[in-house]
Amino acid sequence: TPLNSDPIMKRTLLLTFAFCLLPAASSTTVRAAACCGVSSAAPILITGDDQAQLSATVSQSQVIGDVPVSGLPVFRAQDDSEISQALRLDGAILISDRWQGGASIPLLRRERTAFGNQTSASGLGDITLSGAYEILPEYEYSVWRPRGYSFAQTVLPTGDLNHWVLGAGLLLTKSWGSWDLTTITELHQPVAKTPGWGGSFVVSGGYSPSSLPLRLGLALGCEIPLFAKF
């Protein structure tokens, strides 16, 4: 059962900390994944020079506030805590020079403590399959120009969901040595009896030591349900 199903919630403010380990294949440089976290927006993409990659992401996020219909943010009280922890296994492979495919299998644990009452749940999350095309390739180095990927993905209802979700979006990423910055914008449509569009935005920054296959990063995300029918 979802731990938070408040029907008036429009957006959720998330604070996410992530630690990633990445064994990479067919690459002379081992680099961590460009985006880490538990957000459903994050696609499974190869954003470096690898032919294939497999990553394990351990992350924890905490809901710090909600934005109701009025549009004014309401931060939660100290005794109202909602924490999500995730172990996510991601795999991706290049199909051609600019096309790629991937899959993600998450294991989740969620805990909600509100005014002395505590609930928790754990299990398999919703499996994601994705495909992407590199629309802004980096054939030569630029200080400011990012790499860009358009992607489409489908979320299978193996966890909390009781329906499929189809989505598409844009990922922009830029690295400066061991530092990186990534933004993800996406729209999604649940395949259900009552359709409704949704969107999300994630910005992530991180540091990847050149001598170690890991990334330390911080991600901030906002999910926006759009209830208008088209």
XYZ file of C-alpha atoms in Angstrom:
230
model
C 0.000 0.000 0.000
C 1.418 3.429 -0.816
C 2.466 5.254 2.337
C 1.187 8.610 1.164
C -1.994 8.838 -0.891
C -3.203 12.354 0.011
C -5.494 13.322 -2.902
C -4.871 17.091 -2.521
C -1.090 16.840 -2.790
C 0.129 18.465 -5.985
C 3.901 18.332 -5.547
C 6.327 16.741 -3.127
C 9.652 18.215 -2.052
C 12.331 15.527 -1.822
C 15.799 15.524 -0.333
C 17.806 12.594 -1.676
C 21.247 11.257 -0.838
C 22.721 8.568 -3.073
C 25.798 6.359 -3.153
C 26.515 4.528 -6.400
C 28.840 1.701 -7.349
C 29.382 1.039 -11.042
C 31.275 -1.802 -12.684
C 31.611 -0.714 -16.316
C 32.263 -2.851 -19.371
C 34.312 -2.025 -22.465
C 35.737 1.224 -21.141
C 39.151 2.423 -20.087
C 37.619 4.925 -17.659
C 35.289 3.803 -14.920
C 32.737 6.510 -14.137
C 29.659 6.421 -11.965
C 26.201 6.861 -13.390
C 25.142 10.413 -14.132
C 22.033 10.320 -11.980
C 21.198 8.521 -8.825
C 18.132 8.406 -6.671
C 14.714 6.895 -6.173
C 12.788 9.195 -8.440
C 10.700 7.557 -11.116
C 11.988 10.180 -13.521
C 15.513 8.804 -13.653
C 16.059 6.836 -16.888
C 18.611 4.053 -17.335
C 21.204 5.598 -19.632
C 24.854 5.290 -20.623
C 26.091 8.884 -20.535
C 29.817 8.122 -20.817
C 31.916 6.231 -23.372
C 30.947 2.707 -22.263
C 29.508 0.025 -24.532
C 27.559 -1.466 -21.626
C 27.246 -0.858 -17.921
C 25.771 -2.367 -14.792
C 25.258 -0.251 -11.697
C 23.997 -0.683 -8.141
C 22.533 2.399 -6.461
C 21.866 2.676 -2.732
C 19.816 5.756 -1.885
C 17.710 7.335 0.821
C 15.197 10.139 0.374
C 13.036 12.050 2.827
C 9.887 14.026 2.126
C 10.356 17.475 3.680
C 7.152 19.179 2.529
C 4.090 19.228 0.289
C 2.506 21.772 -2.039
C -1.325 21.563 -1.913
C -3.792 23.040 -4.392
C -3.266 26.536 -2.959
C 0.281 26.505 -4.357
C 1.990 27.477 -1.100
C 4.580 24.969 0.212
C 3.814 23.366 3.571
C 6.835 21.881 5.328
C 6.211 18.874 7.537
C 6.547 18.898 11.309
C 9.512 17.242 13.026
C 7.308 14.357 14.228
C 6.013 13.708 10.689
C 8.707 11.725 8.864
C 8.528 9.825 5.554
C 11.696 8.044 4.445
C 12.311 5.845 1.399
C 15.347 3.593 0.976
C 16.185 1.808 -2.257
C 18.664 -0.639 -3.746
C 18.374 -0.290 -7.516
C 20.094 -2.515 -10.073
C 20.414 -0.841 -13.482
C 21.733 -2.224 -16.746
C 22.157 -0.549 -20.147
C 23.767 -1.439 -23.470
C 24.473 0.454 -26.700
C 22.516 -0.862 -29.662
C 24.318 1.466 -32.100
C 26.461 4.589 -31.887
C 23.566 6.724 -30.582
C 20.771 4.249 -29.701
C 20.651 2.303 -26.422
C 18.346 0.234 -24.231
C 18.176 -0.472 -20.521
C 16.313 -1.996 -17.575
C 16.017 -1.253 -13.855
C 15.023 -3.520 -10.944
C 14.466 -1.737 -7.594
C 14.187 -3.153 -4.085
C 12.413 -0.688 -1.784
C 11.742 0.023 1.870
C 9.469 2.840 2.995
C 8.720 4.090 6.481
C 6.209 6.716 7.599
C 6.074 8.033 11.171
C 3.359 10.585 11.855
C 2.341 11.804 15.311
C 3.390 8.616 17.088
C 2.039 6.151 14.490
C 4.492 4.198 12.346
C 3.951 2.161 9.182
C 6.524 0.478 6.958
C 6.656 -1.694 3.854
C 9.369 -3.386 1.784
C 9.600 -5.467 -1.367
C 10.155 -5.388 -5.131
C 9.554 -2.044 -6.786
C 8.229 -1.346 -10.251
C 10.534 -2.602 -13.017
C 11.418 -0.082 -15.736
C 12.371 -0.715 -19.379
C 13.744 2.142 -21.466
C 15.229 3.205 -24.769
C 17.131 6.386 -25.625
C 18.704 8.340 -28.482
C 21.643 10.739 -28.070
C 20.380 13.984 -29.631
C 23.354 16.107 -28.486
C 26.504 13.998 -28.932
C 29.848 15.212 -27.624
C 32.254 14.641 -30.494
C 34.620 17.342 -29.213
C 35.016 18.896 -25.777
C 33.059 22.005 -24.841
C 33.195 23.781 -21.489
C 29.466 24.576 -21.448
C 27.677 22.402 -24.054
C 26.077 19.311 -22.413
C 25.355 15.879 -23.768
C 21.636 15.402 -24.414
C 19.485 12.289 -24.573
C 15.825 11.898 -25.461
C 14.335 8.810 -23.863
C 11.145 6.773 -23.618
C 10.372 4.297 -20.886
C 7.650 2.047 -19.562
C 7.122 1.149 -15.922
C 5.767 -2.348 -15.281
C 3.352 -2.755 -12.320
C 5.490 -5.178 -10.305
C 5.481 -3.058 -7.119
C 3.103 -0.339 -5.882
C 1.483 0.394 -9.234
C -1.634 -1.398 -10.454
C -1.222 -0.178 -14.044
C 1.475 0.452 -16.636
C 3.054 3.877 -17.078
C 4.456 5.233 -20.342
C 6.845 8.183 -20.249
C 9.262 10.276 -22.295
C 11.719 13.004 -21.477
C 15.043 14.761 -21.904
C 18.281 14.276 -19.964
C 21.104 16.841 -20.115
C 24.442 16.087 -18.463
C 27.790 17.831 -18.250
C 31.068 16.797 -16.574
C 34.016 18.923 -15.496
C 36.755 16.502 -14.470
C 35.450 14.493 -11.504
C 32.379 16.724 -11.059
C 29.095 16.405 -12.946
C 25.675 18.055 -13.201
C 22.551 16.430 -14.649
C 18.971 17.581 -15.239
C 16.045 15.320 -16.149
C 12.657 16.535 -17.390
C 9.933 14.025 -18.182
C 6.205 13.552 -18.817
C 4.328 10.322 -18.152
C 0.896 8.867 -18.782
C -0.561 5.984 -16.731
C -2.303 3.329 -18.795
C -5.436 3.172 -16.650
C -9.199 3.600 -16.887
C -8.911 7.239 -15.751
C -6.027 8.815 -17.690
C -4.058 11.733 -16.324
C -0.714 13.235 -17.250
C 2.127 13.837 -14.832
C 5.580 15.349 -14.942
C 8.753 15.555 -12.934
C 12.049 17.402 -12.818
C 15.308 16.267 -11.171
C 18.627 18.077 -10.840
C 21.632 16.083 -9.640
C 25.231 16.963 -8.914
C 28.019 14.632 -7.933
C 31.691 13.860 -7.493
C 33.393 10.745 -8.935
C 36.972 10.084 -7.774
C 39.001 9.126 -10.835
C 40.667 6.219 -9.037
C 37.478 4.630 -7.639
C 34.314 3.207 -9.302
C 31.882 5.278 -7.219
C 29.985 8.554 -7.195
C 28.899 10.719 -4.286
C 25.948 12.875 -5.246
C 22.986 14.991 -4.208
C 19.698 15.068 -6.127
C 16.650 17.303 -5.735
C 13.397 16.417 -7.449
C 9.851 17.662 -7.914
C 6.932 15.525 -9.138
C 3.869 17.321 -10.519
C 0.604 15.410 -11.130
C -1.405 16.955 -13.964
C -5.012 15.877 -13.752
C -6.233 17.479 -16.980
C -7.484 15.014 -19.592
C -6.486 15.299 -23.231
